[in-house]
Amino acid sequence: MVGLLFIGLGRIITARVQRRIGPPFYQQFIDVIKLLARESIWHHWIMTLGSIMALGGLIATMVHVPVAGWLPYDSGGPIFLILYLATIGYLGMAMGVSASGNPNAPLGIGRALSLMLGYEIPFAAILILFISLTGSSSLTEIAAMQAGGFLSWNIVKFPLAFIAAEITVQAMMAEKPFDQMIAPSEIASGPLVELGGKFLGLGMIQMAVAIYFETAIMVNLFFGGGANIFTFTLKQFGVYTIAILINSVMPRYKIENAVRYLWTVPLALIIIQMLIVFLR
Amino acid sequence: MISIGTMIILAVVLALITRVFLMKHKLLSWVLFSAYTAFSVFVLLKLYGNWNYFETMNLSYLVGRINMRPGFMNKPLGWFFSFFVMAMSFLNSFFSMGFSKSIHSRNIVPHWLMILAASLTVFFTKDWLLFIIGWETLGWASFFIIMGGKQKKYKDSMSYYFFSLVSGMLLIAAVWMIGIKFRTLNIHTTTRSMIILAKNTPWQAFPILLMLTLSFLIKSGAYPFHIWAPRAHKSAPADFSPFISGIMIKFGIFGLLLYVIPIVSKGYAGYSIFGMPVFAWVFSWLGIITSAIATVLAFSENDAKRLMAYSSVANAGYIITAIFLGTALGIKGGLLHAFNHMIFKAVIFMTIAAVVYRTGETDMNKMGGLAYKMPITFMTFLLGIIAAAGIAPMNGFVSKWMIYQALLGQKHYFMTVAMFFASTGAFLYLYRALHAIFLGQIREVHEREVKEVPFLMQIPMWIGMILMFGLGVFPGYLLRPMMPLMKTFGSSISESLNVVQGSVGSLNTLFSTVIFILGVVIAAAIFFLSAKTHKTPMMDNYTSGEDPEEWNVTPNKYQFSYGFYEPITKMFAWALKRSVDKAYFKASYILKIIGREINMIFTDHNNWGYAALLGLLAMIIGGLFL
């Protein structure tokens, strides 16, 4: 829900940057409901299986990310589990669109996975920095470490790591300049090419869920979690706004350049940050 | 009670029977094989818990000046490995029964039985001599299966045999040094003496340890010895590949855990780096480098079996890294990953064998869309790659998670990042295999001819699926029996069924699986409650408004498989240029030249002068020594 709202608001922001008025903020809800109500075509039951597995995996991931320190079960926001549960969502998505038989889809997935290889490395380095500082791989504890005012937030303490994380999250959300997997003008929207009706509807929900937990991870890592769900969501929206603003003014990288960039700039930043932390 | 020695002799006798009398009855020999493995599983299950059990042969002889009394001992480490060997062979036998009807060599059963006999010897023996005999038997018996009597496979299987020869020679040299030093060849007493030796005079223990480690690393396909793995897998019969990948690669891991790890982790007194011995640190890094290199090589691989072989090498790399950490958690994670890998990689290779059985093809560029015809095989492969990529909720995730925890607990941050690379890379190449073999457009030939494999071959697949999922949700079912094994490595944590403890966190597998299933239920509810769908043919999709038939585009051409990860491969072109294969090729070329020159000395009449000179030199040197 919140994710959809974010996308709706994001569309307005993009429009304003481009000097348009943009759609109303609830447009995305209308789109999803409309798509779910449309009769749609499918090529094979594996498409259905893939769509359901993708959404299921992403919802499961979302449940494990602590929101303002709150979790349905006391698992502490296990970061490795979150990363690898998200992967089953991506695998489901990839499998579903592969079964559609359109070569554009695996082309897009191939790009997405190459990009994933790119951003996982700096992201892992960031996580390792925080794990080494707290001695725990739980998101709740990483967020709790930053308790007590604005100045103890990790964004203030580790600005270089934050810039690196912002770049990797940009790639994670597949916003420009890292939107090679969708690239409407090159590969006909890539993975989405054969999805119509409720498959596309599910795809939009998947995207919303992914944006929701990716921003939530960022808030937990850098913005000290949140006192209550309202401030937490506000911070999430802040993270998303940064991503959207960069997205609306950027062109697109070639995939190998994107991966090379991710392995040099953010990784170098995070290593400098690590050196500063460990040598001090 | 039937002794281990009897089981070994029984296997050898059965091997002889199947070789001499049953050459024409393939099915019967497979039934015998299956019965033998089932019986061994039964015998081994009875042996579980009886850790003081030992047997000595009524036989004593002298080796050099050492008095030998060969015998067998039941230790948890050997028990676990032999149990998995037998259980996986038992599963595989069902598959082979169905497989053997068409394209199959007759020599497999007898040699496989020899391998089983040899592996029982290696896993239970009390002294190094039987260990060496078993080790060498493993080498030649598997060589005959891999080559299968076919001339065109000679080169690839020879490279495998060469590496196992080198491994055997290093082992013999190390054992020879141990024998000279301690005047005994008993494995367990020399372990204790070696720990003391390593503490007092590390430089004396170092060459022995190094040779043993290299010997075992060759068997597990670590860099730079990895090149035998893809070749051996490619030329092996499709239903033997599960055994190579699942079991044969683990013999090296067994050797390391048997002898090298206890000595290095307990008795090392030399320099240390990042809180661990330099020796262990170097080989830990070697493990992670192995996985990274195998991952990069797998990106551009077009052959399904070679791709999975690289994946096995990468997994062996994780295991090597984990066990060389030397901590209880690292060894536990490594062992668990070894056993999990046995299950999921065997299952993956079985599905590939099923594809070979129906299509006769291992080139992924010539396949596609087989899932529509072989749904069970597809589901097995899917669960297999989920486990192999270490994605929750399958069994591969739990052990990989433990290895991460072990690395972080020892503060090896760079190794963790490298492992992230290998792990994400695994997802890349495994998805490529999934797409290129099972998804996308189906070829016209396959559309007409391919169907699901017979039920007999599906049995091990079903069992494999249940095992992968079950051990992913309840890793305790494997970790609990492993407690006596972990006790030998100094850890006495009692395991619960579904909660795994790490160094910087814990993991509740049951909870995460339940959440995942709930998520799937919610997604399915959204899907099935919304509007209707109707099915369209595979070729009826978006083609930028063009009609495929006008452009002569058939399903064969409408499949994206060739050059799948070209951008990434291009990025690593600089590394791929300097491959180890070329170094080996150069070495073999130089060896050939030297060999030819030596040959010339004795055969070419113009060179009699050299021969005379050589003879003179030999006489002088001999005279000096006498």
PDB file of C-alpha atoms in Angstrom, chain B residues 280-438:
ATOM      1  CA  ALA B 280      45.148 -21.968   7.310  1.00  0.00           C
ATOM      2  CA  TRP B 281      44.695 -18.353   6.227  1.00  0.00           C
ATOM      3  CA  VAL B 282      46.339 -18.987   2.848  1.00  0.00           C
ATOM      4  CA  PHE B 283      44.185 -22.012   2.131  1.00  0.00           C
ATOM      5  CA  SER B 284      41.036 -20.236   3.304  1.00  0.00           C
ATOM      6  CA  TRP B 285      41.742 -17.581   0.737  1.00  0.00           C
ATOM      7  CA  LEU B 286      42.491 -20.239  -1.847  1.00  0.00           C
ATOM      8  CA  GLY B 287      39.019 -21.644  -1.228  1.00  0.00           C
ATOM      9  CA  ILE B 288      37.277 -18.331  -1.797  1.00  0.00           C
ATOM     10  CA  ILE B 289      39.448 -17.564  -4.848  1.00  0.00           C
ATOM     11  CA  THR B 290      38.462 -20.951  -6.227  1.00  0.00           C
ATOM     12  CA  SER B 291      34.797 -20.099  -5.925  1.00  0.00           C
ATOM     13  CA  ALA B 292      35.217 -16.664  -7.463  1.00  0.00           C
ATOM     14  CA  ILE B 293      37.172 -18.019 -10.438  1.00  0.00           C
ATOM     15  CA  ALA B 294      34.799 -20.924 -10.998  1.00  0.00           C
ATOM     16  CA  THR B 295      31.912 -18.446 -10.923  1.00  0.00           C
ATOM     17  CA  VAL B 296      33.462 -16.234 -13.577  1.00  0.00           C
ATOM     18  CA  LEU B 297      34.241 -19.262 -15.745  1.00  0.00           C
ATOM     19  CA  ALA B 298      30.673 -20.477 -15.416  1.00  0.00           C
ATOM     20  CA  PHE B 299      29.218 -17.220 -16.819  1.00  0.00           C
ATOM     21  CA  SER B 300      30.340 -17.948 -20.350  1.00  0.00           C
ATOM     22  CA  GLU B 301      29.819 -21.707 -20.286  1.00  0.00           C
ATOM     23  CA  ASN B 302      27.443 -23.190 -22.849  1.00  0.00           C
ATOM     24  CA  ASP B 303      27.480 -26.824 -21.796  1.00  0.00           C
ATOM     25  CA  ALA B 304      25.058 -27.727 -19.021  1.00  0.00           C
ATOM     26  CA  LYS B 305      27.302 -30.335 -17.428  1.00  0.00           C
ATOM     27  CA  ARG B 306      30.409 -28.169 -17.525  1.00  0.00           C
ATOM     28  CA  LEU B 307      28.462 -25.271 -16.023  1.00  0.00           C
ATOM     29  CA  MET B 308      27.290 -27.409 -13.133  1.00  0.00           C
ATOM     30  CA  ALA B 309      30.828 -28.754 -12.706  1.00  0.00           C
ATOM     31  CA  TYR B 310      32.062 -25.206 -12.224  1.00  0.00           C
ATOM     32  CA  SER B 311      29.270 -24.703  -9.736  1.00  0.00           C
ATOM     33  CA  SER B 312      30.511 -27.757  -7.830  1.00  0.00           C
ATOM     34  CA  VAL B 313      34.032 -26.356  -7.816  1.00  0.00           C
ATOM     35  CA  ALA B 314      32.675 -23.076  -6.442  1.00  0.00           C
ATOM     36  CA  ASN B 315      30.842 -24.908  -3.677  1.00  0.00           C
ATOM     37  CA  ALA B 316      33.940 -26.936  -2.843  1.00  0.00           C
ATOM     38  CA  GLY B 317      35.641 -23.552  -2.508  1.00  0.00           C
ATOM     39  CA  TYR B 318      33.160 -22.404   0.149  1.00  0.00           C
ATOM     40  CA  ILE B 319      33.611 -25.628   2.047  1.00  0.00           C
ATOM     41  CA  ILE B 320      37.418 -25.357   1.968  1.00  0.00           C
ATOM     42  CA  THR B 321      37.236 -21.779   3.214  1.00  0.00           C
ATOM     43  CA  ALA B 322      34.868 -22.698   6.002  1.00  0.00           C
ATOM     44  CA  ILE B 323      36.773 -25.676   7.327  1.00  0.00           C
ATOM     45  CA  PHE B 324      40.145 -23.934   7.224  1.00  0.00           C
ATOM     46  CA  LEU B 325      38.743 -21.261   9.530  1.00  0.00           C
ATOM     47  CA  GLY B 326      39.164 -23.940  12.165  1.00  0.00           C
ATOM     48  CA  THR B 327      36.377 -22.681  14.418  1.00  0.00           C
ATOM     49  CA  ALA B 328      33.597 -25.019  15.475  1.00  0.00           C
ATOM     50  CA  LEU B 329      31.045 -22.949  13.582  1.00  0.00           C
ATOM     51  CA  GLY B 330      33.178 -22.907  10.447  1.00  0.00           C
ATOM     52  CA  ILE B 331      33.692 -26.663  10.465  1.00  0.00           C
ATOM     53  CA  LYS B 332      30.019 -27.244  11.185  1.00  0.00           C
ATOM     54  CA  GLY B 333      28.985 -24.930   8.358  1.00  0.00           C
ATOM     55  CA  GLY B 334      31.485 -26.528   6.007  1.00  0.00           C
ATOM     56  CA  LEU B 335      30.382 -30.054   6.843  1.00  0.00           C
ATOM     57  CA  LEU B 336      26.707 -29.184   6.595  1.00  0.00           C
ATOM     58  CA  HIS B 337      27.343 -27.528   3.269  1.00  0.00           C
ATOM     59  CA  ALA B 338      29.246 -30.590   2.094  1.00  0.00           C
ATOM     60  CA  PHE B 339      26.323 -32.863   2.928  1.00  0.00           C
ATOM     61  CA  ASN B 340      23.729 -30.447   1.551  1.00  0.00           C
ATOM     62  CA  HIS B 341      25.765 -30.060  -1.597  1.00  0.00           C
ATOM     63  CA  MET B 342      25.856 -33.841  -1.992  1.00  0.00           C
ATOM     64  CA  ILE B 343      22.068 -33.830  -2.060  1.00  0.00           C
ATOM     65  CA  PHE B 344      21.275 -30.832  -4.229  1.00  0.00           C
ATOM     66  CA  LYS B 345      24.071 -31.195  -6.744  1.00  0.00           C
ATOM     67  CA  ALA B 346      23.343 -34.897  -7.194  1.00  0.00           C
ATOM     68  CA  VAL B 347      19.719 -33.993  -7.837  1.00  0.00           C
ATOM     69  CA  ILE B 348      20.654 -31.262 -10.319  1.00  0.00           C
ATOM     70  CA  PHE B 349      22.898 -33.623 -12.247  1.00  0.00           C
ATOM     71  CA  MET B 350      20.116 -36.208 -12.260  1.00  0.00           C
ATOM     72  CA  THR B 351      17.782 -33.719 -13.918  1.00  0.00           C
ATOM     73  CA  ILE B 352      20.458 -32.951 -16.486  1.00  0.00           C
ATOM     74  CA  ALA B 353      20.855 -36.692 -17.038  1.00  0.00           C
ATOM     75  CA  ALA B 354      17.086 -36.867 -17.523  1.00  0.00           C
ATOM     76  CA  VAL B 355      17.357 -34.169 -20.175  1.00  0.00           C
ATOM     77  CA  VAL B 356      20.198 -36.071 -21.829  1.00  0.00           C
ATOM     78  CA  TYR B 357      18.092 -39.224 -21.689  1.00  0.00           C
ATOM     79  CA  ARG B 358      15.286 -37.557 -23.642  1.00  0.00           C
ATOM     80  CA  THR B 359      17.183 -35.240 -25.957  1.00  0.00           C
ATOM     81  CA  GLY B 360      20.742 -36.611 -26.080  1.00  0.00           C
ATOM     82  CA  GLU B 361      22.037 -33.067 -25.770  1.00  0.00           C
ATOM     83  CA  THR B 362      24.075 -31.143 -23.204  1.00  0.00           C
ATOM     84  CA  ASP B 363      24.658 -27.967 -25.205  1.00  0.00           C
ATOM     85  CA  MET B 364      22.340 -25.405 -23.687  1.00  0.00           C
ATOM     86  CA  ASN B 365      22.141 -23.405 -26.914  1.00  0.00           C
ATOM     87  CA  LYS B 366      20.366 -26.321 -28.552  1.00  0.00           C
ATOM     88  CA  MET B 367      17.671 -26.624 -25.913  1.00  0.00           C
ATOM     89  CA  GLY B 368      14.879 -24.545 -24.470  1.00  0.00           C
ATOM     90  CA  GLY B 369      11.331 -24.880 -23.258  1.00  0.00           C
ATOM     91  CA  LEU B 370      11.754 -28.419 -21.980  1.00  0.00           C
ATOM     92  CA  ALA B 371       9.798 -27.524 -18.836  1.00  0.00           C
ATOM     93  CA  TYR B 372       6.582 -27.650 -20.843  1.00  0.00           C
ATOM     94  CA  LYS B 373       7.226 -31.296 -21.610  1.00  0.00           C
ATOM     95  CA  MET B 374       9.062 -32.440 -18.453  1.00  0.00           C
ATOM     96  CA  PRO B 375       7.341 -30.671 -15.535  1.00  0.00           C
ATOM     97  CA  ILE B 376       8.643 -32.972 -12.762  1.00  0.00           C
ATOM     98  CA  THR B 377      12.218 -32.668 -13.987  1.00  0.00           C
ATOM     99  CA  PHE B 378      11.744 -28.917 -14.185  1.00  0.00           C
ATOM    100  CA  MET B 379      10.426 -28.652 -10.633  1.00  0.00           C
ATOM    101  CA  THR B 380      13.323 -30.754  -9.340  1.00  0.00           C
ATOM    102  CA  PHE B 381      15.814 -28.607 -11.192  1.00  0.00           C
ATOM    103  CA  LEU B 382      14.137 -25.442  -9.905  1.00  0.00           C
ATOM    104  CA  LEU B 383      14.307 -26.532  -6.270  1.00  0.00           C
ATOM    105  CA  GLY B 384      17.858 -27.716  -6.906  1.00  0.00           C
ATOM    106  CA  ILE B 385      19.051 -24.365  -8.182  1.00  0.00           C
ATOM    107  CA  ILE B 386      17.258 -22.548  -5.375  1.00  0.00           C
ATOM    108  CA  ALA B 387      19.270 -24.700  -2.978  1.00  0.00           C
ATOM    109  CA  ALA B 388      22.465 -24.312  -4.997  1.00  0.00           C
ATOM    110  CA  ALA B 389      22.200 -20.527  -5.111  1.00  0.00           C
ATOM    111  CA  GLY B 390      21.750 -20.589  -1.335  1.00  0.00           C
ATOM    112  CA  ILE B 391      18.319 -18.994  -1.426  1.00  0.00           C
ATOM    113  CA  ALA B 392      15.924 -19.432   1.496  1.00  0.00           C
ATOM    114  CA  PRO B 393      14.028 -21.692   2.261  1.00  0.00           C
ATOM    115  CA  MET B 394      16.073 -24.567   0.787  1.00  0.00           C
ATOM    116  CA  ASN B 395      18.849 -26.494   2.526  1.00  0.00           C
ATOM    117  CA  GLY B 396      21.697 -24.710   0.750  1.00  0.00           C
ATOM    118  CA  PHE B 397      20.726 -21.461   2.447  1.00  0.00           C
ATOM    119  CA  VAL B 398      21.189 -22.755   5.992  1.00  0.00           C
ATOM    120  CA  SER B 399      24.733 -23.972   5.444  1.00  0.00           C
ATOM    121  CA  LYS B 400      25.729 -20.919   3.449  1.00  0.00           C
ATOM    122  CA  TRP B 401      24.330 -18.733   6.197  1.00  0.00           C
ATOM    123  CA  MET B 402      26.471 -20.622   8.716  1.00  0.00           C
ATOM    124  CA  ILE B 403      29.573 -20.084   6.602  1.00  0.00           C
ATOM    125  CA  TYR B 404      28.815 -16.347   6.452  1.00  0.00           C
ATOM    126  CA  GLN B 405      28.400 -16.307  10.201  1.00  0.00           C
ATOM    127  CA  ALA B 406      31.665 -18.168  10.700  1.00  0.00           C
ATOM    128  CA  LEU B 407      33.493 -15.700   8.450  1.00  0.00           C
ATOM    129  CA  LEU B 408      31.995 -12.681  10.212  1.00  0.00           C
ATOM    130  CA  GLY B 409      32.636 -14.153  13.629  1.00  0.00           C
ATOM    131  CA  GLN B 410      36.348 -14.348  12.822  1.00  0.00           C
ATOM    132  CA  LYS B 411      36.233 -10.842  11.281  1.00  0.00           C
ATOM    133  CA  HIS B 412      37.266 -11.945   7.799  1.00  0.00           C
ATOM    134  CA  TYR B 413      35.433  -9.112   6.061  1.00  0.00           C
ATOM    135  CA  PHE B 414      37.146  -9.285   2.702  1.00  0.00           C
ATOM    136  CA  MET B 415      36.486 -12.993   2.429  1.00  0.00           C
ATOM    137  CA  THR B 416      32.834 -12.308   3.172  1.00  0.00           C
ATOM    138  CA  VAL B 417      32.617  -9.790   0.345  1.00  0.00           C
ATOM    139  CA  ALA B 418      34.320 -12.251  -2.015  1.00  0.00           C
ATOM    140  CA  MET B 419      31.844 -14.896  -0.984  1.00  0.00           C
ATOM    141  CA  PHE B 420      28.980 -12.507  -1.694  1.00  0.00           C
ATOM    142  CA  PHE B 421      30.356 -12.156  -5.196  1.00  0.00           C
ATOM    143  CA  ALA B 422      30.522 -15.910  -5.731  1.00  0.00           C
ATOM    144  CA  SER B 423      27.090 -16.406  -4.238  1.00  0.00           C
ATOM    145  CA  THR B 424      25.365 -13.763  -6.356  1.00  0.00           C
ATOM    146  CA  GLY B 425      27.276 -15.034  -9.367  1.00  0.00           C
ATOM    147  CA  ALA B 426      25.869 -18.494  -8.667  1.00  0.00           C
ATOM    148  CA  PHE B 427      22.388 -17.047  -9.012  1.00  0.00           C
ATOM    149  CA  LEU B 428      23.387 -15.603 -12.388  1.00  0.00           C
ATOM    150  CA  TYR B 429      24.668 -18.748 -14.032  1.00  0.00           C
ATOM    151  CA  LEU B 430      22.058 -21.002 -12.464  1.00  0.00           C
ATOM    152  CA  TYR B 431      19.255 -18.830 -13.792  1.00  0.00           C
ATOM    153  CA  ARG B 432      20.907 -18.932 -17.199  1.00  0.00           C
ATOM    154  CA  ALA B 433      20.823 -22.752 -17.081  1.00  0.00           C
ATOM    155  CA  LEU B 434      17.197 -22.689 -15.975  1.00  0.00           C
ATOM    156  CA  HIS B 435      16.212 -20.424 -18.802  1.00  0.00           C
ATOM    157  CA  ALA B 436      18.292 -21.999 -21.528  1.00  0.00           C
ATOM    158  CA  ILE B 437      17.313 -25.589 -20.756  1.00  0.00           C
ATOM    159  CA  PHE B 438      13.796 -25.399 -19.427  1.00  0.00           C
TER     160      PHE B 438
END
